[in-house]
PDB file of C-alpha atoms and ligand atoms in Angstrom:
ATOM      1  CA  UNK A 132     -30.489 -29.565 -10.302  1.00 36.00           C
ATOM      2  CA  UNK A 133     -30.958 -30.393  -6.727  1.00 37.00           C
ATOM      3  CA  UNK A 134     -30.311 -27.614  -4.030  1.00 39.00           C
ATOM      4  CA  UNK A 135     -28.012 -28.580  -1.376  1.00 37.00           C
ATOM      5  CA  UNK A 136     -31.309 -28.440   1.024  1.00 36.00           C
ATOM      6  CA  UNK A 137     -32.493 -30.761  -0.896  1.00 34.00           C
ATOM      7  CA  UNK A 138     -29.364 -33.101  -0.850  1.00 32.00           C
ATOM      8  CA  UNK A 139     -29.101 -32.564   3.229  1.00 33.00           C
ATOM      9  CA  UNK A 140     -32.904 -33.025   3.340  1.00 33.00           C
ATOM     10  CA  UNK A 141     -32.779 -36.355   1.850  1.00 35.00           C
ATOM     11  CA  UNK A 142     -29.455 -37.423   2.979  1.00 34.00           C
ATOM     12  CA  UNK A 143     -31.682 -36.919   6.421  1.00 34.00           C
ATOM     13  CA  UNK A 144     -29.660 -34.113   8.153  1.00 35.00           C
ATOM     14  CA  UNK A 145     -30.818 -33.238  11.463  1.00 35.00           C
ATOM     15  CA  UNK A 146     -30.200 -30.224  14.050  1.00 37.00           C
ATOM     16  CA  UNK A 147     -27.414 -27.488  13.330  1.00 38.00           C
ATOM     17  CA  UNK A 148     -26.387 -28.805  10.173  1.00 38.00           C
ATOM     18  CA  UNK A 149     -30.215 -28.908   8.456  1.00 37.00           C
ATOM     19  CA  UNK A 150     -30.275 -25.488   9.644  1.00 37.00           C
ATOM     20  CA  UNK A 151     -26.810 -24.658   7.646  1.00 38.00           C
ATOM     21  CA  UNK A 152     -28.167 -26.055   4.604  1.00 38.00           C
ATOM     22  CA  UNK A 153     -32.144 -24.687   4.637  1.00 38.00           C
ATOM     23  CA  UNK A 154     -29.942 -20.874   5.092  1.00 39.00           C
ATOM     24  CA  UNK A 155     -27.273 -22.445   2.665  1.00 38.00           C
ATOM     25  CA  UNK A 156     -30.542 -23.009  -0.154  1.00 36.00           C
ATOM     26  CA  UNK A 157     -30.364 -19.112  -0.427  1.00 43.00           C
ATOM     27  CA  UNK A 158     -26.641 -19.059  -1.849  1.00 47.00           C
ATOM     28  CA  UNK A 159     -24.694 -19.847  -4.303  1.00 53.00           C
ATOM     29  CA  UNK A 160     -25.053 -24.210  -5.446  1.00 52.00           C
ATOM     30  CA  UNK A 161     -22.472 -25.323  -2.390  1.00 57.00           C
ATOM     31  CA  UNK A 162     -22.057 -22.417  -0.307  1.00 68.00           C
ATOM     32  CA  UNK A 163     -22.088 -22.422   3.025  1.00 80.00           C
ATOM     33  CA  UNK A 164     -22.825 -19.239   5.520  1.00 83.00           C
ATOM     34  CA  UNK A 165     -19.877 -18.024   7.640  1.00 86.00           C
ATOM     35  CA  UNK A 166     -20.294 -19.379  10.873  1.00 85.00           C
ATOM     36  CA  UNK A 167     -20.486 -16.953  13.205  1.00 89.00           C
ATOM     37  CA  UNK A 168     -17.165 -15.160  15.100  1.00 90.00           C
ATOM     38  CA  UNK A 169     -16.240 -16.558  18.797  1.00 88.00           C
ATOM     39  CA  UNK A 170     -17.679 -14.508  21.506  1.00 85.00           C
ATOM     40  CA  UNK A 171     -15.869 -10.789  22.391  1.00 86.00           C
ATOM     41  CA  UNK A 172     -14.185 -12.112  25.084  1.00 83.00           C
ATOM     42  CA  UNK A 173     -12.476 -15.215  23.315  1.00 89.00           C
ATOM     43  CA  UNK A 174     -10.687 -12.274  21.077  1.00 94.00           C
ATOM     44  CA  UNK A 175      -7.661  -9.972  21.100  1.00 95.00           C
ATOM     45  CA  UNK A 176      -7.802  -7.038  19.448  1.00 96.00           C
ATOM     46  CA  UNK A 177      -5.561  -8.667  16.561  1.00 95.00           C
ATOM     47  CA  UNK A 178      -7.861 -11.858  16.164  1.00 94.00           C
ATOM     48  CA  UNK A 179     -10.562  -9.195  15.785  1.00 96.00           C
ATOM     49  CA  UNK A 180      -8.724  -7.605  13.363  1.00 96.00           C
ATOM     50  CA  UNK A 181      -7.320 -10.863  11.700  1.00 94.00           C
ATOM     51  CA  UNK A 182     -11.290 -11.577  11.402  1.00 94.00           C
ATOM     52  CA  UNK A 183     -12.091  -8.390   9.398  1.00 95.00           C
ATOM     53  CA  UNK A 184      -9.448  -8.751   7.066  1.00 94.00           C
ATOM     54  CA  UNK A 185     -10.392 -12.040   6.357  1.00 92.00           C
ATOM     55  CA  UNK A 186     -14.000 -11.416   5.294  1.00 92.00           C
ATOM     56  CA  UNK A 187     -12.567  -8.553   3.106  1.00 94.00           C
ATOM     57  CA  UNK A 188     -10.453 -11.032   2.023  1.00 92.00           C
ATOM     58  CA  UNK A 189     -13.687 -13.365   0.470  1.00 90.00           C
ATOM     59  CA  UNK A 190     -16.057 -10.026  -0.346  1.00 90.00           C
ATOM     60  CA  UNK A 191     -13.038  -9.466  -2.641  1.00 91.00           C
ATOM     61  CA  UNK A 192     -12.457 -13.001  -3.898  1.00 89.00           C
ATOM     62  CA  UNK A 193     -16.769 -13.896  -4.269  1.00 81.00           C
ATOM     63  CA  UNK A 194     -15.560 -16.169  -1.239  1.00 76.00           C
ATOM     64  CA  UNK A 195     -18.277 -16.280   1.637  1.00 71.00           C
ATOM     65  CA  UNK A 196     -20.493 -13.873   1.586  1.00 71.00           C
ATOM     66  CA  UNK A 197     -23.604 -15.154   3.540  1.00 81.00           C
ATOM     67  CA  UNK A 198     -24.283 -15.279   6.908  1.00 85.00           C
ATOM     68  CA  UNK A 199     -26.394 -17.142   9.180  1.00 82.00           C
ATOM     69  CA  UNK A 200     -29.569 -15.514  10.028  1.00 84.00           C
ATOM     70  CA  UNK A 201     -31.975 -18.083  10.714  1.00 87.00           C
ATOM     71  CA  UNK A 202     -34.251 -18.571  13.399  1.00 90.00           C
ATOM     72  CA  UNK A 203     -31.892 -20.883  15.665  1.00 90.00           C
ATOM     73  CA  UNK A 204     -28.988 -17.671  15.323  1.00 91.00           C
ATOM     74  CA  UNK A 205     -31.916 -15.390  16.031  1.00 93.00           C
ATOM     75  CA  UNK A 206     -33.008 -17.196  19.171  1.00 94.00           C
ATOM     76  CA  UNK A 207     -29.671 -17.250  20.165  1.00 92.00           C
ATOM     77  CA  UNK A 208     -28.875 -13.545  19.803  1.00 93.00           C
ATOM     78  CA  UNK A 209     -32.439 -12.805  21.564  1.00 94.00           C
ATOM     79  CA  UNK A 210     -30.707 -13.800  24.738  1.00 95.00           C
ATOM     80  CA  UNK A 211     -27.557 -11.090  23.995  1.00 93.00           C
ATOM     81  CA  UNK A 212     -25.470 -10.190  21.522  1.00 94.00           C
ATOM     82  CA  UNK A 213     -21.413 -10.321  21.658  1.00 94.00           C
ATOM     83  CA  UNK A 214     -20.013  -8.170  18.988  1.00 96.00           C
ATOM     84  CA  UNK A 215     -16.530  -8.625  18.390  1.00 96.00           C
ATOM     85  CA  UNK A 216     -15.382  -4.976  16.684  1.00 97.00           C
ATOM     86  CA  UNK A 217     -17.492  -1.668  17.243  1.00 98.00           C
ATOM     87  CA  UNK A 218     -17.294   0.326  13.809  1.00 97.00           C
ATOM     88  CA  UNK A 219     -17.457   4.080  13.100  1.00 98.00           C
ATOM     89  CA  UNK A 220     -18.757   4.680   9.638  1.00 98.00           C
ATOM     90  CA  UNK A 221     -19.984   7.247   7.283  1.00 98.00           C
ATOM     91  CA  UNK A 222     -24.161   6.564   6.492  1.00 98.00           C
ATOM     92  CA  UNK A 223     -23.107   6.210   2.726  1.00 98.00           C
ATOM     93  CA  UNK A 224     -24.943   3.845   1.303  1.00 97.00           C
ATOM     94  CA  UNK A 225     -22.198   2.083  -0.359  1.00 96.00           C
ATOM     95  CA  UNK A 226     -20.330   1.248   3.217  1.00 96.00           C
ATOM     96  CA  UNK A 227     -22.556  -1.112   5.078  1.00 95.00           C
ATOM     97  CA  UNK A 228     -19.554  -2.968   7.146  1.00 95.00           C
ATOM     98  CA  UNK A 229     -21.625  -6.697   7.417  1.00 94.00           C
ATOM     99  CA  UNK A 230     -21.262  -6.443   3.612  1.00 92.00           C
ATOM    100  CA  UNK A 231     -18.098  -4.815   3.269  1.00 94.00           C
ATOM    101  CA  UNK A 232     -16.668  -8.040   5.841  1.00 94.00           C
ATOM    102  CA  UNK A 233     -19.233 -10.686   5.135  1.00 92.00           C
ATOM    103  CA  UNK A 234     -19.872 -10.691   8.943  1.00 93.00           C
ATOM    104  CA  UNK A 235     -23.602 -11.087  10.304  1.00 92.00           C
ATOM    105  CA  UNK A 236     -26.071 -10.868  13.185  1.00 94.00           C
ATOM    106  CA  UNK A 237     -24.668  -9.705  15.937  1.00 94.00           C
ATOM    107  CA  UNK A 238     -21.496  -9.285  15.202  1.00 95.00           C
ATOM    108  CA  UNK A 239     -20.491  -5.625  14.671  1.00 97.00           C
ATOM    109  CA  UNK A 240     -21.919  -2.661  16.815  1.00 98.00           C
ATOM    110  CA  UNK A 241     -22.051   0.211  14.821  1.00 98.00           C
ATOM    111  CA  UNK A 242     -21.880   3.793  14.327  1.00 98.00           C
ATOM    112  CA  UNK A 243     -22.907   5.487  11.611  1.00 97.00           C
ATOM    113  CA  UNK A 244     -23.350   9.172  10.758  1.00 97.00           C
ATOM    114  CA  UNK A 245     -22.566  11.081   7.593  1.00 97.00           C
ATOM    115  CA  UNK A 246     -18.657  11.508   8.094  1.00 97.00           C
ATOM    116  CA  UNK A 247     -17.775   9.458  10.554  1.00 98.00           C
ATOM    117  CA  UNK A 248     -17.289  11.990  13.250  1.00 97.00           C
ATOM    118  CA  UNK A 249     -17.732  10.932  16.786  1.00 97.00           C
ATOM    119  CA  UNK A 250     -19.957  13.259  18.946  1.00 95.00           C
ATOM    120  CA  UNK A 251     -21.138  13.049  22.539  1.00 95.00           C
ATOM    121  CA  UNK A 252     -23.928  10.448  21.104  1.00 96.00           C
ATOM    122  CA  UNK A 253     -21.704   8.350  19.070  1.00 97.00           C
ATOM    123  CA  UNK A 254     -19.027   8.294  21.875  1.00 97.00           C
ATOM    124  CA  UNK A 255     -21.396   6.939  24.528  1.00 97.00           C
ATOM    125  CA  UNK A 256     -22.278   3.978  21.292  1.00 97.00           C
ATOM    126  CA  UNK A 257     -18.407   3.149  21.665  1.00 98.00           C
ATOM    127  CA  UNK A 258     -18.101   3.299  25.472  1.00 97.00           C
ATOM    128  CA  UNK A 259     -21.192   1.155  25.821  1.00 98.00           C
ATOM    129  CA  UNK A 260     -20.234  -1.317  23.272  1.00 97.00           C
ATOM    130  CA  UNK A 261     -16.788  -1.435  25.174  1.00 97.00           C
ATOM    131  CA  UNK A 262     -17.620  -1.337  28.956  1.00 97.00           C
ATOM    132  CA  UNK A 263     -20.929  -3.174  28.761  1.00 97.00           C
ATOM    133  CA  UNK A 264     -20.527  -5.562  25.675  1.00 96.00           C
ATOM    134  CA  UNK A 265     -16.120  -5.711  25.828  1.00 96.00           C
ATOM    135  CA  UNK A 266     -15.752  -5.613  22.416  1.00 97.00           C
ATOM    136  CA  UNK A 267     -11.856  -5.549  21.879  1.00 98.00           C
ATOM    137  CA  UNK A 268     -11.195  -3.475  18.730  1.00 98.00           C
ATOM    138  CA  UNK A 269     -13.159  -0.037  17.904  1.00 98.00           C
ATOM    139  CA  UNK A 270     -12.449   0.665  13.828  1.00 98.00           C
ATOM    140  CA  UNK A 271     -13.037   4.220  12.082  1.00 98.00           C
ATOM    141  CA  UNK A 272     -13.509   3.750   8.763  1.00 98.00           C
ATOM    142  CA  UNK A 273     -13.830   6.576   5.579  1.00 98.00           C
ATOM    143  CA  UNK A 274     -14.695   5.665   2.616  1.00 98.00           C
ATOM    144  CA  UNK A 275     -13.522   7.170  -1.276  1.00 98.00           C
ATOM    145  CA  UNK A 276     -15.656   9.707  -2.528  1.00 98.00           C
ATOM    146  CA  UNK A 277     -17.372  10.952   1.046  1.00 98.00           C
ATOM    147  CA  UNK A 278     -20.203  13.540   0.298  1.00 98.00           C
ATOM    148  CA  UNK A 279     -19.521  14.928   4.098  1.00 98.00           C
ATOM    149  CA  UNK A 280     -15.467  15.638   3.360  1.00 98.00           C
ATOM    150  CA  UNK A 281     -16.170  17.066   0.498  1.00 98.00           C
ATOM    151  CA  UNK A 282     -18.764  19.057   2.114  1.00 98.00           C
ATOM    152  CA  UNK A 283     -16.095  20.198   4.381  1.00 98.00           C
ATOM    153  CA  UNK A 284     -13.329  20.155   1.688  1.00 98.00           C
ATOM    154  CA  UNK A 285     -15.779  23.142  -0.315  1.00 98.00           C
ATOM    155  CA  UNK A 286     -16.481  25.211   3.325  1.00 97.00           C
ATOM    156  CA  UNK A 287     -12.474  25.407   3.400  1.00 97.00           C
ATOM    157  CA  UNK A 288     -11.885  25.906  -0.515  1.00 97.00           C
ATOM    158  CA  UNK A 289     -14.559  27.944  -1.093  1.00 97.00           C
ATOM    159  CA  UNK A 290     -16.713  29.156   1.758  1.00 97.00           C
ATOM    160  CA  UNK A 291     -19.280  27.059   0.846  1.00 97.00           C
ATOM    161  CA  UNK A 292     -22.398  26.824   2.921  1.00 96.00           C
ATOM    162  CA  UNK A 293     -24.775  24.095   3.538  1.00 97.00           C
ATOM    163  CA  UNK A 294     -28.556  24.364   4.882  1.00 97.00           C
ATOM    164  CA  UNK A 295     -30.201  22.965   7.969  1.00 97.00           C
ATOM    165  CA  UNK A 296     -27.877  20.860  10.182  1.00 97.00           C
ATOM    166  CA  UNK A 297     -25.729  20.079   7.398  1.00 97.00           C
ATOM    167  CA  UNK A 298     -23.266  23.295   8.400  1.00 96.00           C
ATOM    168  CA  UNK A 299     -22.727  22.299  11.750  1.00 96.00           C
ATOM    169  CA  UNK A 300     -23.027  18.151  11.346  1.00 96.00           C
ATOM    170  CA  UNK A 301     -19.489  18.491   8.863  1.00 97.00           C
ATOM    171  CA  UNK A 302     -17.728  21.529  11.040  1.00 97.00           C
ATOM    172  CA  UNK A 303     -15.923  18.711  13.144  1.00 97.00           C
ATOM    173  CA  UNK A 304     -14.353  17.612   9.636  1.00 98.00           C
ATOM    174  CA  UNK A 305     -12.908  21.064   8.700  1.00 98.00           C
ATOM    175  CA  UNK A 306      -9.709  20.589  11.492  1.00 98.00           C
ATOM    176  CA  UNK A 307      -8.685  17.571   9.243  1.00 98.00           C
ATOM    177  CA  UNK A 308      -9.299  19.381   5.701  1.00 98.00           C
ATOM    178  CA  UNK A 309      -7.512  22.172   7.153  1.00 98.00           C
ATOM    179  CA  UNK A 310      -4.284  19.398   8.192  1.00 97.00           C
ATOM    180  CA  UNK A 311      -4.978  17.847   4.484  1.00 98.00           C
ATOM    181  CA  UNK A 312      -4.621  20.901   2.592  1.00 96.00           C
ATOM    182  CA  UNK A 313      -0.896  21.272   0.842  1.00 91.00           C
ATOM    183  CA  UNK A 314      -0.315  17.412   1.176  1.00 96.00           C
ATOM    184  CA  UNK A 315       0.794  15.261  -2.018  1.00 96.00           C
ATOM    185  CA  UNK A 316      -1.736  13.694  -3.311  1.00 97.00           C
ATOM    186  CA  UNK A 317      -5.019  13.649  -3.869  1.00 97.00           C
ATOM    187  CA  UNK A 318      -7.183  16.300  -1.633  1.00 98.00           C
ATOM    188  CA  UNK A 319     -10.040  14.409  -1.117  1.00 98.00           C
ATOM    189  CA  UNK A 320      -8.221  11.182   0.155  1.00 98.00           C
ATOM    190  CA  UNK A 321      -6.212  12.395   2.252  1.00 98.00           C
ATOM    191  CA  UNK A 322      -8.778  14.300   4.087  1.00 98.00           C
ATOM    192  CA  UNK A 323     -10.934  11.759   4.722  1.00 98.00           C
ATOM    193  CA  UNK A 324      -7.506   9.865   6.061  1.00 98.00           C
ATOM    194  CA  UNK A 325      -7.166  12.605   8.436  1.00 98.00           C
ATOM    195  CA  UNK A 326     -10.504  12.891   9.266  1.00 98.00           C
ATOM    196  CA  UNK A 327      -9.928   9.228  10.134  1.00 98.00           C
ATOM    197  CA  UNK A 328      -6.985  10.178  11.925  1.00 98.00           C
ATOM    198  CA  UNK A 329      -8.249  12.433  14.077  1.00 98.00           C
ATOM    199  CA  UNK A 330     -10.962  10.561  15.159  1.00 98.00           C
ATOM    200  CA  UNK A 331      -8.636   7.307  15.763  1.00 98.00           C
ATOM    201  CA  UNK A 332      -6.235   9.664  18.016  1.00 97.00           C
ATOM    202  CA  UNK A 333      -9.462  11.735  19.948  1.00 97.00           C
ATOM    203  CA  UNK A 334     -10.997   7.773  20.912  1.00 98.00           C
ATOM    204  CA  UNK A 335      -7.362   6.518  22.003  1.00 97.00           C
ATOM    205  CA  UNK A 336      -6.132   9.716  23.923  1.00 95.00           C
ATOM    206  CA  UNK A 337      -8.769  12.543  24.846  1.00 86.00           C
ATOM    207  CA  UNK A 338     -12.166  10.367  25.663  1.00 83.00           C
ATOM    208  CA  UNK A 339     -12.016   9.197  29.040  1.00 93.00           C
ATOM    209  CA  UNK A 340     -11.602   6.254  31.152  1.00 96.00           C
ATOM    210  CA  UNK A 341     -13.893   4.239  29.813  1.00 97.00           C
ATOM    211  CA  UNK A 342     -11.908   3.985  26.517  1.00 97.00           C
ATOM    212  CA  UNK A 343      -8.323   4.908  27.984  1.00 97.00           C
ATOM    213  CA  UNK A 344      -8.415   2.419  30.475  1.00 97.00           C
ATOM    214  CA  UNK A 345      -8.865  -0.367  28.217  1.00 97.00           C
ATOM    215  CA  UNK A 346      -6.647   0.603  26.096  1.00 97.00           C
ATOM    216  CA  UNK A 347      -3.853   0.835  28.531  1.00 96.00           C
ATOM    217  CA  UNK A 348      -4.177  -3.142  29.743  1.00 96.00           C
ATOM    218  CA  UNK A 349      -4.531  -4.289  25.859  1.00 96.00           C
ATOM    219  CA  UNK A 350      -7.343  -5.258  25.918  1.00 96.00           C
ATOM    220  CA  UNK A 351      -8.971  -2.361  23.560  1.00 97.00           C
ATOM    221  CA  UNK A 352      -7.079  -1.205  20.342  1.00 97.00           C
ATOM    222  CA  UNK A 353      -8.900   1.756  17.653  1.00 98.00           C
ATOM    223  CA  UNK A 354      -7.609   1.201  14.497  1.00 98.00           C
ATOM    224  CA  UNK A 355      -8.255   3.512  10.900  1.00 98.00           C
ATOM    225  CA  UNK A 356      -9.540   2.737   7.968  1.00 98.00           C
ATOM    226  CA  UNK A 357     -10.092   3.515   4.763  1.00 98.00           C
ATOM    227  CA  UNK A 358     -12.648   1.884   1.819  1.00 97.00           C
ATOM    228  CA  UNK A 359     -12.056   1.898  -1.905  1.00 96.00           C
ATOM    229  CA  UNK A 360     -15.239   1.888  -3.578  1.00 96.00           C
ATOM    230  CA  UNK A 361     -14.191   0.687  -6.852  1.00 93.00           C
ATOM    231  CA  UNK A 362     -11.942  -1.955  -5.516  1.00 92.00           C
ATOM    232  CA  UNK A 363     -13.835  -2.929  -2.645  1.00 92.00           C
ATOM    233  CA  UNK A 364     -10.804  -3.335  -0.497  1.00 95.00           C
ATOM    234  CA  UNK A 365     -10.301  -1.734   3.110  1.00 96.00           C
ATOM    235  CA  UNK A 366      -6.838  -0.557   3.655  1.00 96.00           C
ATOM    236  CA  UNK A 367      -6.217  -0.400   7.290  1.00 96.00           C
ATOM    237  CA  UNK A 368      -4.193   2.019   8.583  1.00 94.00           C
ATOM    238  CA  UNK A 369      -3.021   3.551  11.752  1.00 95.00           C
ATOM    239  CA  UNK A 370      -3.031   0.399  13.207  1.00 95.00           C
ATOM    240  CA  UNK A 371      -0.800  -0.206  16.132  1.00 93.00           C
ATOM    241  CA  UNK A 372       2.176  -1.916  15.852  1.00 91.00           C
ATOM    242  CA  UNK A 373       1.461  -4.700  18.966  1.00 89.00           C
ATOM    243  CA  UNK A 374      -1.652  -6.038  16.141  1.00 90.00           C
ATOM    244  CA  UNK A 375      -0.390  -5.202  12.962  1.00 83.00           C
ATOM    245  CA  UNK A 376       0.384  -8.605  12.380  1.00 71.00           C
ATOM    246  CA  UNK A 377      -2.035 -11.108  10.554  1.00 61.00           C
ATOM    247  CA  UNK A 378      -3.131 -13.506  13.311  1.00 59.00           C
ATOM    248  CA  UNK A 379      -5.452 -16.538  12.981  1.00 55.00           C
ATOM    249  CA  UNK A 380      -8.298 -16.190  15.533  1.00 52.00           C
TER     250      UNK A 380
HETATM  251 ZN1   ZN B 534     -19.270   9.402   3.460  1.00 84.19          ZN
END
């Protein structure tokens, strides 16, 4: 059978769209890469939103799930990157948000450490990626099954200790355990919501002007999240009412 490279080859495709097809050779028969997302500054914080959901949408659905990263995007990105959503995840391996949202080179800054807390390090990742690089939406997502909140679940349940810098690394989750305890539900979930939570409210009211500011024009929104392993679907949550709805970008 003949690969679409092949086809565009002979058909005697030239420029941006033999470039498509010699990254498209690598897919599926007849899929093409997700082109990449408009420039930060092109997007509200719903169209960034709208944009996430979307590639959920297809990592769900086996829609498009490659991206561009050939040497023409490369060159391009060489000269500065324009992320459109910074992204505060947990290091599990099973979270890795370009996957998780189909979404590519340059395209989400992100933060990663086991539990998703946000620390003087990780804070100055989100200020930079929003003062410098004017990214419009900052997401916070946990995940099902997160060895950290359980780490801090056990410290709260049981007095459980941990060795090295483990202790002190999940001690920031323990405030939203502690607020989890008692509700319905199940224990694990919903601390890893309000770990979310937490975080979510500390970036929108009690870091500084750098995020505050922002925030206050409209220009910045920090939305929750939470991932389903099994299903594979993000469920959004403490999202702000002005971007709740489903925009096209
Ligand atoms: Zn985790």
């Amino acid at each position: 059978m003949m690969s679409r490279r092949t086809i565009l080859g002979s058909a005697g495709a030239v420029g941006a769209a033999a470039v498509i097809g010699a990254s498209a050779a690598r897919a599926e028969p007849g899929e093409e890469p997700r082109p990449p997302a408009p420039p930060a500054s092109e997007l509200s914080p719903a169209a960034a939103l709208a944009l996430l959901r979307e590639g959920n949408q297809d990592f769900l659905s086996g829609g498009v799930t490659t991206v561009l990263t050939d040497a023409q995007r490369r060159l391009e990105l060489a000269k500065g990157q324009n992320p459109f959503a910074a992204y505060v995840t947990c290091s599990d391996s099973r979270v890795p948000p370009e996957l998780l949202f189909g979404r590519g080179l340059g395209e989400l800054f992100i933060i990663r450490n086991a539990g998703n807390t946000v620390d003087t390090v990780a804070l100055g990742s989100i200020e930079y990626a929003v003062a410098v690089l004017n990214v419009p939406l900052v997401v916070v997502m946990g995940h099902e099954s997160c060895g950290a909140v359980k780490a801090a679940t056990e410290v709260v349940t049981d007095n459980a200790t941990f060795p090295g810098s483990i202790g002190p690394m999940i001690e920031p989750i323990i405030p939203a355990v502690l607020q989890a305890r008692g509700q319905e539900g199940d224990f694990l979930e919903n601390s890893v919501r309000s770990n979310v939570r937490r975080v979510v409210k500390f970036l929108r009211e009690a870091s500084g002007p750098l995020l505050s500011d922002p925030q206050a024009s409209g220009k910045l929104r920090v939305v929750g999240a939470y991932y389903d392993l099994d299903q594979g679907a993000v469920d959004f949550f403490d999202v702000p009412d002005d971007i709740q709805a489903v925009v096209q970008y």
